[in-house]
Tab-separated table of C-alpha atoms and ligand atoms in Angstrom:
chain	number	residue	atom	x	y	z
A	122	MET	CA	163.996	19.251	-2.442
A	123	LYS	CA	163.842	16.717	0.376
A	124	VAL	CA	161.332	17.373	3.135
A	125	LEU	CA	161.002	15.687	6.538
A	126	ILE	CA	157.773	15.874	8.524
A	127	VAL	CA	157.888	15.137	12.252
A	128	GLY	CA	154.793	13.518	13.786
A	129	SER	CA	152.405	10.638	13.275
A	130	GLY	CA	148.814	11.848	13.367
A	131	GLY	CA	146.050	13.037	11.075
A	132	ARG	CA	147.550	16.518	11.142
A	133	GLU	CA	150.872	15.199	9.853
A	134	HIS	CA	149.128	13.105	7.195
A	135	ALA	CA	147.358	16.250	5.955
A	136	ILE	CA	150.623	18.218	6.000
A	137	ALA	CA	152.393	15.406	4.131
A	138	TRP	CA	149.563	15.161	1.594
A	139	LYS	CA	149.701	18.904	0.952
A	140	ALA	CA	153.521	18.970	0.810
A	141	ALA	CA	153.452	16.118	-1.695
A	142	GLN	CA	151.461	18.323	-4.097
A	143	SER	CA	154.387	20.716	-4.365
A	144	PRO	CA	156.316	20.223	-7.607
A	145	ARG	CA	159.406	21.274	-5.674
A	146	VAL	CA	159.333	18.240	-3.386
A	147	THR	CA	161.320	15.319	-4.768
A	148	LYS	CA	161.393	13.169	-1.652
A	149	LEU	CA	159.210	13.164	1.433
A	150	TYR	CA	160.076	11.527	4.764
A	151	CYS	CA	158.014	11.313	7.915
A	152	ALA	CA	159.169	10.397	11.426
A	153	PRO	CA	157.621	8.267	12.702
A	154	GLY	CA	154.537	8.515	10.435
A	155	ASN	CA	151.719	5.968	10.195
A	156	ALA	CA	150.230	3.508	7.696
A	157	GLY	CA	148.475	6.255	5.721
A	158	ILE	CA	151.477	8.567	5.574
A	159	ALA	CA	153.508	5.580	4.319
A	160	GLY	CA	151.538	5.820	1.076
A	161	ILE	CA	153.094	9.207	0.232
A	162	ALA	CA	156.265	9.446	2.324
A	163	GLU	CA	159.034	7.172	3.496
A	164	CYS	CA	158.399	6.576	7.196
A	165	VAL	CA	161.416	6.599	9.478
A	166	ASP	CA	161.265	4.906	12.859
A	167	ILE	CA	162.447	7.787	15.056
A	168	GLY	CA	160.271	9.259	17.817
A	169	VAL	CA	159.268	12.924	17.842
A	170	MET	CA	161.233	13.614	21.054
A	171	GLU	CA	164.487	12.064	19.775
A	172	PHE	CA	165.868	15.409	18.606
A	173	GLU	CA	169.485	14.387	18.089
A	174	LYS	CA	168.523	11.248	16.158
A	175	LEU	CA	166.151	13.274	13.998
A	176	ALA	CA	168.848	15.868	13.345
A	177	ASP	CA	171.374	13.097	12.522
A	178	PHE	CA	168.898	11.676	10.038
A	179	ALA	CA	168.271	15.097	8.487
A	180	LYS	CA	172.032	15.631	8.134
A	181	GLU	CA	172.672	12.183	6.649
A	182	GLN	CA	169.821	12.412	4.152
A	183	GLU	CA	170.568	16.073	3.347
A	184	ILE	CA	167.026	17.126	4.191
A	185	ASP	CA	166.336	20.633	2.897
A	186	LEU	CA	163.410	21.414	5.159
A	187	THR	CA	161.859	19.864	8.278
A	188	ILE	CA	158.276	20.627	9.305
A	189	VAL	CA	157.377	19.853	12.924
A	190	GLY	CA	153.738	18.897	13.621
A	191	PRO	CA	153.127	18.286	17.354
A	192	ASP	CA	153.400	20.583	20.371
A	193	ASP	CA	155.649	18.456	22.593
A	194	PRO	CA	158.797	18.548	20.427
A	195	LEU	CA	158.290	22.267	19.751
A	196	ALA	CA	157.919	23.005	23.460
A	197	GLY	CA	160.970	20.809	24.089
A	198	GLY	CA	163.175	22.816	21.732
A	199	ILE	CA	163.485	20.655	18.598
A	200	VAL	CA	163.802	23.788	16.460
A	201	ASP	CA	166.739	25.050	18.525
A	202	VAL	CA	168.496	21.674	18.127
A	203	PHE	CA	167.993	21.662	14.357
A	204	GLU	CA	169.109	25.278	13.985
A	205	ALA	CA	172.233	24.635	16.038
A	206	ARG	CA	173.097	21.880	13.551
A	207	GLY	CA	172.566	24.239	10.602
A	208	LEU	CA	169.334	22.550	9.487
A	209	ARG	CA	166.352	24.391	7.987
A	210	VAL	CA	163.304	23.809	10.124
A	211	PHE	CA	159.778	25.228	10.341
A	212	GLY	CA	158.329	25.909	13.775
A	213	PRO	CA	158.837	28.179	16.780
A	214	ARG	CA	161.963	27.970	18.913
A	215	LYS	CA	161.515	26.833	22.493
A	216	ASN	CA	161.360	30.410	23.786
A	217	ALA	CA	158.437	31.133	21.431
A	218	ALA	CA	156.661	27.766	21.684
A	219	ILE	CA	155.982	28.802	25.286
A	220	LEU	CA	153.035	30.705	23.819
A	221	GLU	CA	151.254	27.339	23.930
A	222	ALA	CA	153.374	25.518	26.506
A	223	SER	CA	152.568	27.861	29.391
A	224	LYS	CA	149.082	29.232	29.895
A	225	ALA	CA	150.407	31.547	32.609
A	226	PHE	CA	152.854	32.996	30.070
A	227	SER	CA	150.225	33.476	27.382
A	228	LYS	CA	147.700	35.036	29.755
A	229	ASP	CA	150.321	37.451	31.129
A	230	LEU	CA	151.333	38.324	27.571
A	231	MET	CA	147.755	39.104	26.614
A	232	LYS	CA	147.250	41.214	29.718
A	233	LYS	CA	150.476	43.156	29.173
A	234	TYR	CA	149.700	43.918	25.532
A	235	GLY	CA	145.951	44.477	25.864
A	236	ILE	CA	144.925	41.445	23.793
A	237	PRO	CA	141.298	40.541	24.649
A	238	THR	CA	140.967	37.394	26.767
A	239	ALA	CA	139.115	36.162	29.855
A	240	ALA	CA	139.988	37.782	33.209
A	241	TYR	CA	142.247	35.482	35.234
A	242	GLU	CA	144.682	34.908	38.084
A	243	VAL	CA	147.814	32.736	38.111
A	244	PHE	CA	148.619	30.542	41.124
A	245	ASP	CA	151.664	28.469	42.047
A	246	ASP	CA	150.310	27.536	45.426
A	247	ALA	CA	147.233	25.350	45.995
A	248	GLU	CA	146.312	27.093	49.279
A	249	LYS	CA	146.174	30.519	47.627
A	250	ALA	CA	144.080	29.126	44.788
A	251	LEU	CA	141.630	27.560	47.266
A	252	GLU	CA	141.408	30.835	49.161
A	253	TYR	CA	140.685	32.718	45.937
A	254	LEU	CA	137.817	30.347	45.189
A	255	GLU	CA	136.079	31.354	48.442
A	256	THR	CA	134.904	34.568	46.812
A	257	ALA	CA	135.036	33.729	43.093
A	258	SER	CA	131.785	33.569	41.123
A	259	MET	CA	130.737	30.353	39.399
A	260	PRO	CA	131.069	28.787	36.876
A	261	ILE	CA	134.823	29.156	36.769
A	262	VAL	CA	137.577	27.671	34.608
A	263	LEU	CA	140.698	25.958	35.948
A	264	LYS	CA	143.674	25.390	33.667
A	265	ALA	CA	146.875	23.498	34.351
A	266	ASP	CA	149.702	25.728	33.157
A	267	GLY	CA	151.540	23.266	30.926
A	268	LEU	CA	150.783	20.920	28.037
A	269	ALA	CA	148.205	18.283	28.993
A	270	LEU	CA	146.930	16.825	25.698
A	271	GLY	CA	144.066	19.329	25.711
A	272	LYS	CA	142.761	17.776	28.931
A	273	GLY	CA	144.123	20.174	31.537
A	274	VAL	CA	141.059	22.440	31.499
A	275	LEU	CA	138.247	21.997	34.037
A	276	ILE	CA	134.999	23.933	33.916
A	277	CYS	CA	133.546	24.000	37.429
A	278	HIS	CA	130.007	24.928	38.402
A	279	THR	CA	130.257	24.918	42.194
A	280	PRO	CA	132.941	26.016	44.668
A	281	GLU	CA	133.217	22.378	45.845
A	282	GLU	CA	133.887	21.172	42.328
A	283	ALA	CA	136.427	23.948	41.788
A	284	LYS	CA	138.251	23.151	45.024
A	285	ALA	CA	138.420	19.489	44.088
A	286	GLY	CA	139.782	20.592	40.700
A	287	VAL	CA	142.548	22.659	42.275
A	288	ARG	CA	143.572	19.649	44.355
A	289	GLU	CA	143.553	17.399	41.289
A	290	ILE	CA	145.744	19.768	39.311
A	291	MET	CA	148.102	21.156	41.959
A	292	THR	CA	148.190	18.628	44.790
A	293	ASP	CA	147.534	15.259	43.131
A	294	LYS	CA	149.312	16.392	39.943
A	295	LYS	CA	146.784	14.664	37.702
A	296	PHE	CA	148.398	16.361	34.702
A	297	GLY	CA	151.954	15.953	36.027
A	298	ALA	CA	154.310	18.915	36.018
A	299	ALA	CA	151.777	20.796	33.867
A	300	GLY	CA	150.037	21.467	37.181
A	301	ASN	CA	152.942	23.131	39.012
A	302	GLN	CA	151.202	26.392	38.173
A	303	MET	CA	147.620	27.022	37.240
A	304	VAL	CA	145.397	29.678	35.782
A	305	ILE	CA	141.930	30.324	37.183
A	306	GLU	CA	139.813	32.297	34.777
A	307	GLU	CA	136.447	33.795	34.085
A	308	PHE	CA	133.959	31.493	32.348
A	309	MET	CA	132.887	32.847	28.977
A	310	THR	CA	130.081	31.786	26.681
A	311	GLY	CA	129.831	31.965	22.922
A	312	ARG	CA	130.757	30.184	19.703
A	313	GLU	CA	134.272	28.825	19.423
A	314	VAL	CA	136.311	29.345	16.277
A	315	SER	CA	139.792	28.147	15.383
A	316	VAL	CA	141.965	30.380	13.235
A	317	LEU	CA	145.332	29.108	12.021
A	318	SER	CA	148.006	31.453	10.728
A	319	PHE	CA	151.499	31.435	9.241
A	320	VAL	CA	153.996	33.717	10.956
A	321	ASP	CA	157.564	34.691	9.970
A	322	GLY	CA	158.527	36.631	13.079
A	323	ASP	CA	157.058	39.919	11.801
A	324	THR	CA	154.310	39.200	9.314
A	325	ILE	CA	151.220	37.108	9.940
A	326	ARG	CA	148.978	35.582	7.274
A	327	ILE	CA	145.613	34.259	8.362
A	328	MET	CA	144.206	30.989	7.015
A	329	THR	CA	140.522	30.268	6.596
A	330	SER	CA	138.533	29.663	9.803
A	331	SER	CA	137.379	26.319	11.159
A	332	GLN	CA	135.648	24.828	14.161
A	333	ASP	CA	136.493	21.762	16.201
A	334	HIS	CA	134.194	19.510	18.278
A	335	LYS	CA	136.209	18.633	21.361
A	336	ARG	CA	133.774	16.527	23.355
A	337	ALA	CA	133.545	12.785	22.802
A	338	GLN	CA	129.789	12.490	22.353
A	339	ASP	CA	126.986	14.015	20.314
A	340	GLY	CA	125.529	17.249	21.629
A	341	ASP	CA	128.920	18.184	23.160
A	342	GLN	CA	128.495	15.609	25.920
A	343	GLY	CA	131.189	13.438	27.451
A	344	LEU	CA	134.877	13.999	27.995
A	345	ASN	CA	137.191	16.404	26.211
A	346	THR	CA	139.209	14.776	23.431
A	347	GLY	CA	141.880	15.908	20.990
A	348	GLY	CA	138.995	16.729	18.629
A	349	MET	CA	136.234	14.582	17.090
A	350	GLY	CA	135.660	16.504	13.881
A	351	THR	CA	135.908	19.891	12.230
A	352	PHE	CA	134.351	22.062	9.582
A	353	SER	CA	135.669	24.989	7.569
A	354	PRO	CA	134.904	27.816	7.107
A	355	SER	CA	132.983	28.762	10.246
A	356	PRO	CA	129.871	30.704	9.235
A	357	PHE	CA	130.126	32.483	12.599
A	358	TYR	CA	133.495	33.964	11.629
A	359	THR	CA	132.009	37.009	9.946
A	360	GLU	CA	133.818	39.918	8.307
A	361	GLU	CA	133.162	41.950	11.420
A	362	VAL	CA	134.795	39.316	13.623
A	363	ASP	CA	137.712	39.107	11.217
A	364	ARG	CA	138.195	42.883	11.284
A	365	PHE	CA	138.166	42.941	15.092
A	366	CYS	CA	140.692	40.107	15.345
A	367	ARG	CA	143.012	41.670	12.793
A	368	GLU	CA	142.888	44.936	14.708
A	369	HIS	CA	143.227	43.613	18.260
A	370	ILE	CA	144.537	40.047	18.259
A	371	TYR	CA	146.590	38.684	15.353
A	372	GLN	CA	149.302	41.221	14.622
A	373	ALA	CA	149.239	42.301	18.276
A	374	THR	CA	150.276	38.786	19.305
A	375	VAL	CA	153.130	38.614	16.799
A	376	ASP	CA	154.356	42.087	17.819
A	377	ALA	CA	154.117	41.196	21.514
A	378	MET	CA	156.252	38.089	21.028
A	379	LYS	CA	158.849	40.099	19.125
A	380	GLN	CA	158.818	42.789	21.792
A	381	GLU	CA	159.437	40.125	24.439
A	382	GLY	CA	162.542	38.926	22.585
A	383	ARG	CA	160.737	35.725	21.529
A	384	PRO	CA	160.122	36.217	17.804
A	385	PHE	CA	157.586	33.657	16.624
A	386	LYS	CA	158.103	31.722	13.386
A	387	GLY	CA	155.708	28.954	12.549
A	388	ILE	CA	152.010	28.416	13.010
A	389	ILE	CA	149.951	30.321	15.561
A	390	PHE	CA	146.576	28.722	16.133
A	391	PHE	CA	144.168	31.156	17.770
A	392	GLY	CA	141.429	29.467	19.778
A	393	LEU	CA	138.780	32.192	19.871
A	394	MET	CA	135.476	32.546	21.626
A	395	LEU	CA	132.952	34.905	20.070
A	396	THR	CA	131.390	36.422	23.187
A	397	GLU	CA	128.695	39.042	23.454
A	398	LYS	CA	131.435	41.562	24.157
A	399	GLY	CA	133.388	40.563	21.081
A	400	PRO	CA	136.022	37.946	20.218
A	401	ARG	CA	138.290	36.776	23.041
A	402	VAL	CA	141.363	34.533	22.921
A	403	LEU	CA	140.667	31.225	24.715
A	404	GLU	CA	144.120	29.868	24.046
A	405	TYR	CA	147.056	29.900	21.691
A	406	ASN	CA	148.608	26.844	20.118
A	407	ALA	CA	152.015	27.002	18.505
A	408	ARG	CA	151.292	24.453	15.755
A	409	PHE	CA	148.702	23.284	13.277
A	410	GLY	CA	145.448	22.066	14.873
A	411	ASP	CA	144.425	18.449	14.736
A	412	PRO	CA	141.861	17.898	13.123
A	413	GLU	CA	141.562	21.555	11.983
A	414	THR	CA	144.410	20.980	9.528
A	415	GLN	CA	142.418	18.227	7.807
A	416	VAL	CA	139.775	20.757	6.700
A	417	VAL	CA	141.983	23.823	6.198
A	418	LEU	CA	144.788	22.424	4.017
A	419	PRO	CA	142.486	20.710	1.474
A	420	ARG	CA	140.995	24.179	0.848
A	421	MET	CA	144.335	25.991	0.516
A	422	LYS	CA	145.385	26.914	-3.009
A	423	ASN	CA	148.982	27.941	-2.256
A	424	ASP	CA	151.932	25.598	-2.467
A	425	LEU	CA	152.507	24.753	1.218
A	426	ILE	CA	156.272	24.546	0.757
A	427	ASP	CA	156.410	28.077	-0.697
A	428	VAL	CA	154.549	29.478	2.296
A	429	VAL	CA	156.588	27.525	4.844
A	430	GLU	CA	159.841	28.665	3.232
A	431	ALA	CA	158.647	32.273	3.287
A	432	CYS	CA	158.136	31.908	7.050
A	433	VAL	CA	161.616	30.453	7.538
A	434	ASP	CA	163.180	33.164	5.349
A	435	GLY	CA	161.181	36.072	6.770
A	436	THR	CA	159.564	36.942	3.423
A	437	LEU	CA	155.953	36.174	4.278
A	438	ASP	CA	155.007	39.791	3.469
A	439	GLN	CA	155.402	38.793	-0.195
A	440	VAL	CA	152.887	35.955	0.084
A	441	GLU	CA	149.097	36.156	-0.137
A	442	LEU	CA	147.179	33.086	0.988
A	443	GLU	CA	144.349	31.827	-1.175
A	444	PHE	CA	141.589	29.401	-0.288
A	445	GLU	CA	138.989	27.678	-2.447
A	446	ASP	CA	135.527	29.151	-2.282
A	447	ASN	CA	134.179	25.873	-0.922
A	448	ALA	CA	133.785	24.092	2.397
A	449	ALA	CA	135.178	21.000	4.090
A	450	VAL	CA	134.049	18.711	6.894
A	451	CYS	CA	136.189	16.143	8.737
A	452	VAL	CA	134.608	13.391	10.827
A	453	VAL	CA	136.994	11.523	13.117
A	454	LEU	CA	136.554	7.762	13.248
A	455	ALA	CA	137.740	6.757	16.697
A	456	SER	CA	138.059	3.557	18.702
A	457	ASP	CA	135.069	3.100	20.993
A	458	GLY	CA	136.067	4.125	24.506
A	459	TYR	CA	138.385	6.969	23.418
A	460	PRO	CA	139.640	9.098	25.219
A	461	VAL	CA	139.808	6.665	28.182
A	462	HIS	CA	140.126	2.944	27.434
A	463	TYR	CA	140.086	1.473	23.959
A	464	GLU	CA	141.484	-1.518	22.112
A	465	LYS	CA	143.854	-1.421	19.173
A	466	GLY	CA	144.986	-3.746	16.409
A	467	PHE	CA	141.732	-4.206	14.439
A	468	PRO	CA	142.072	-4.476	10.641
A	469	ILE	CA	140.594	-1.537	8.696
A	470	ARG	CA	138.647	-2.369	5.540
A	471	GLY	CA	137.537	-0.146	2.676
A	472	LEU	CA	140.364	2.398	2.556
A	473	GLU	CA	140.789	1.817	-1.195
A	474	ARG	CA	137.411	3.465	-1.800
A	475	PHE	CA	139.121	6.844	-1.311
A	476	GLU	CA	141.617	6.310	-4.137
A	477	GLY	CA	140.667	8.604	-6.983
A	478	ALA	CA	137.515	9.813	-5.176
A	479	ASP	CA	137.626	13.519	-5.957
A	480	GLY	CA	137.145	15.755	-2.932
A	481	TYR	CA	137.214	12.840	-0.458
A	482	TYR	CA	140.184	12.263	1.826
A	483	VAL	CA	141.059	9.773	4.515
A	484	PHE	CA	143.775	11.101	6.795
A	485	HIS	CA	145.235	8.462	9.097
A	486	ALA	CA	145.542	9.418	12.765
A	487	GLY	CA	146.260	6.151	14.603
A	488	THR	CA	147.041	3.332	12.180
A	489	LYS	CA	149.911	0.968	11.501
A	490	PHE	CA	150.731	-2.131	9.480
A	491	ASP	CA	150.502	-5.416	11.381
A	492	ALA	CA	152.860	-8.353	10.877
A	493	GLU	CA	150.799	-9.498	7.897
A	494	GLY	CA	150.967	-6.086	6.261
A	495	ARG	CA	147.339	-5.187	6.973
A	496	VAL	CA	146.403	-1.657	8.042
A	497	VAL	CA	145.145	-1.890	11.627
A	498	THR	CA	143.870	0.556	14.248
A	499	ASN	CA	146.626	1.915	16.477
A	500	GLY	CA	145.157	4.734	18.531
A	501	GLY	CA	142.114	6.435	19.976
A	502	ARG	CA	141.582	8.597	16.961
A	503	VAL	CA	142.009	6.270	13.983
A	504	LEU	CA	141.041	8.119	10.799
A	505	GLY	CA	139.876	11.577	9.774
A	506	VAL	CA	137.388	11.296	6.938
A	507	THR	CA	137.222	14.616	5.110
A	508	ALA	CA	135.109	15.736	2.184
A	509	THR	CA	134.842	19.051	0.397
A	510	GLY	CA	131.660	20.463	-1.112
A	511	GLY	CA	130.264	23.660	-2.546
A	512	THR	CA	128.606	24.431	0.786
A	513	LEU	CA	129.099	23.261	4.347
A	514	LYS	CA	125.935	21.175	4.120
A	515	GLU	CA	127.134	19.473	0.980
A	516	ALA	CA	130.571	18.837	2.493
A	517	ARG	CA	128.935	17.412	5.592
A	518	ARG	CA	126.671	15.088	3.600
A	519	ARG	CA	129.652	13.838	1.618
A	520	ALA	CA	131.885	13.390	4.688
A	521	TYR	CA	129.241	11.289	6.462
A	522	GLU	CA	128.649	9.302	3.276
A	523	ALA	CA	132.384	8.472	3.191
A	524	THR	CA	132.459	7.431	6.857
A	525	GLU	CA	130.443	4.390	5.698
A	526	TRP	CA	133.137	3.330	3.237
A	527	VAL	CA	135.469	2.131	5.983
A	528	ALA	CA	134.872	-0.495	8.621
A	529	PHE	CA	136.779	-1.690	11.663
A	530	ASP	CA	135.832	-3.245	14.988
A	531	ASN	CA	134.809	-0.724	17.667
A	532	LYS	CA	134.462	2.099	15.109
A	533	TYR	CA	132.995	5.147	16.833
A	534	MET	CA	132.134	8.628	15.607
A	535	ARG	CA	130.012	11.626	16.455
A	536	HIS	CA	126.994	12.110	14.211
A	537	ASP	CA	126.615	15.847	14.651
A	538	ILE	CA	129.868	17.268	13.294
A	539	GLY	CA	128.995	20.547	11.628
A	540	LYS	CA	125.412	20.445	12.802
A	541	ALA	CA	125.850	23.938	14.268
A	542	ILE	CA	126.007	25.299	10.737
A	543	ASP	CA	122.279	24.639	10.421
A	544	GLU	CA	121.782	27.494	12.872
A	545	ALA	CA	124.030	29.938	11.021
B	78	AMP	P1	141.754	25.417	26.026
B	78	AMP	O1	142.645	24.204	26.035
B	78	AMP	O2	142.267	26.556	26.827
B	78	AMP	O3	141.306	25.810	24.642
B	78	AMP	O4	140.396	24.924	26.687
B	78	AMP	C1	139.719	23.796	26.219
B	78	AMP	C2	138.249	24.106	26.082
B	78	AMP	O5	137.724	24.542	27.334
B	78	AMP	C3	137.976	25.243	25.123
B	78	AMP	O6	137.906	24.823	23.803
B	78	AMP	C4	136.652	25.750	25.649
B	78	AMP	O7	135.591	24.930	25.173
B	78	AMP	C5	136.764	25.549	27.129
B	78	AMP	N1	137.228	26.798	27.771
B	78	AMP	C6	138.488	27.191	27.980
B	78	AMP	N2	138.534	28.383	28.582
B	78	AMP	C7	137.271	28.772	28.766
B	78	AMP	C8	136.643	29.934	29.349
B	78	AMP	N3	137.373	30.915	29.877
B	78	AMP	N4	135.312	29.973	29.349
B	78	AMP	C9	134.557	28.972	28.834
B	78	AMP	N5	135.083	27.861	28.282
B	78	AMP	C10	136.405	27.755	28.247
B	79	LIG	N1	141.900	20.431	17.726
B	79	LIG	C1	142.473	21.151	18.777
B	79	LIG	C2	143.932	21.146	18.820
B	79	LIG	O1	144.610	20.766	17.877
B	79	LIG	O2	144.472	21.551	19.828
């Protein structure tokens, strides 16, 4: 079968790599892809928001299945466009992608259905939000309602800081229309865990756990980024936590969406915080995590295409997911200055070291070919270097070893990815 993947980051490279393992896949396309994805798929120069062009391409090439990676096209309704054209596509429709696209929606959903999350209020008026802050206790968390590249969340320690945050989000529209509404919520403390799942509208199947490192610098300092590295599994995701989440969070979310007339098919990514009072949902994403996918898919034993098709067909109840009894660590190699200002276009050396290196992977996030055909940096996050190992420590040692195989100007990484596991 012919498969099209929509997106161009490390997540899509990992999805493409995993899809390519399926004996059922005869031809793989990726739109728009990157220099790494080009090694396993034919890259097509169509942007992720060009829904009609993508659907035209899928029709012309008789694509059997399209897998959508990023949040923006899902929130924009790419799945609805493909379905209207009679194309098979994996991902939530627009009315279900709202689970990620509106924090006000997801918080109200959790409240209505008793799914554990931080206490909150929704505001569509800056004055009311400022008034609320007069009596709120600190620290407090401000969230722009809409999609904001993971940057629309402000943790404020003083009322002055919080008021300035409200003005940034709602008055100055720092995150654009994402700030037309905002959520103000209780600050929680605890370990964060990411749990990805496949959903077919009714049934949910949980993947192995992972943990991201969102801040730019070691010791969780600096600005929030898309994610600087991940490890899987999380040793903090115990059987007890799993039991609680299965009982109160996972199926409850799928049932709530169905009840609301917004059946969810695709990936639900649960961002959890393990608080003293038990696990709480920090946020939902309606797609694979990036870079969580780079540590989860290399550990998955199932044929990805089989699982994705079961979601599309509503037969996920007949599928059991299986993961290797190992661990994986992904260290993101970024361009120095990310997530603010960084340069692009530097040649990347050493990528060939990964060819045939068992249990080592280099997923491309921001790369392209230059006019001379060299692979050059083309983004803030450039590569995701992943290694598996028998234990998390072993995987971490191997991942950091492999970060030395590649070189490019302004190469930057965190040196403490997975360090938390030492405390487990
Ligand atoms: P979100 O995009 O909602 O996941 O928020 C981004 C990051 O902000 C999370 O990964 C947490 O580190 C932090 N965060 C979000 N909500 C809260 C909260 N209620 N309490 C403490 N930290 C939070
Ligand atoms: N790594 C966090 C995300 O994909 O949103």
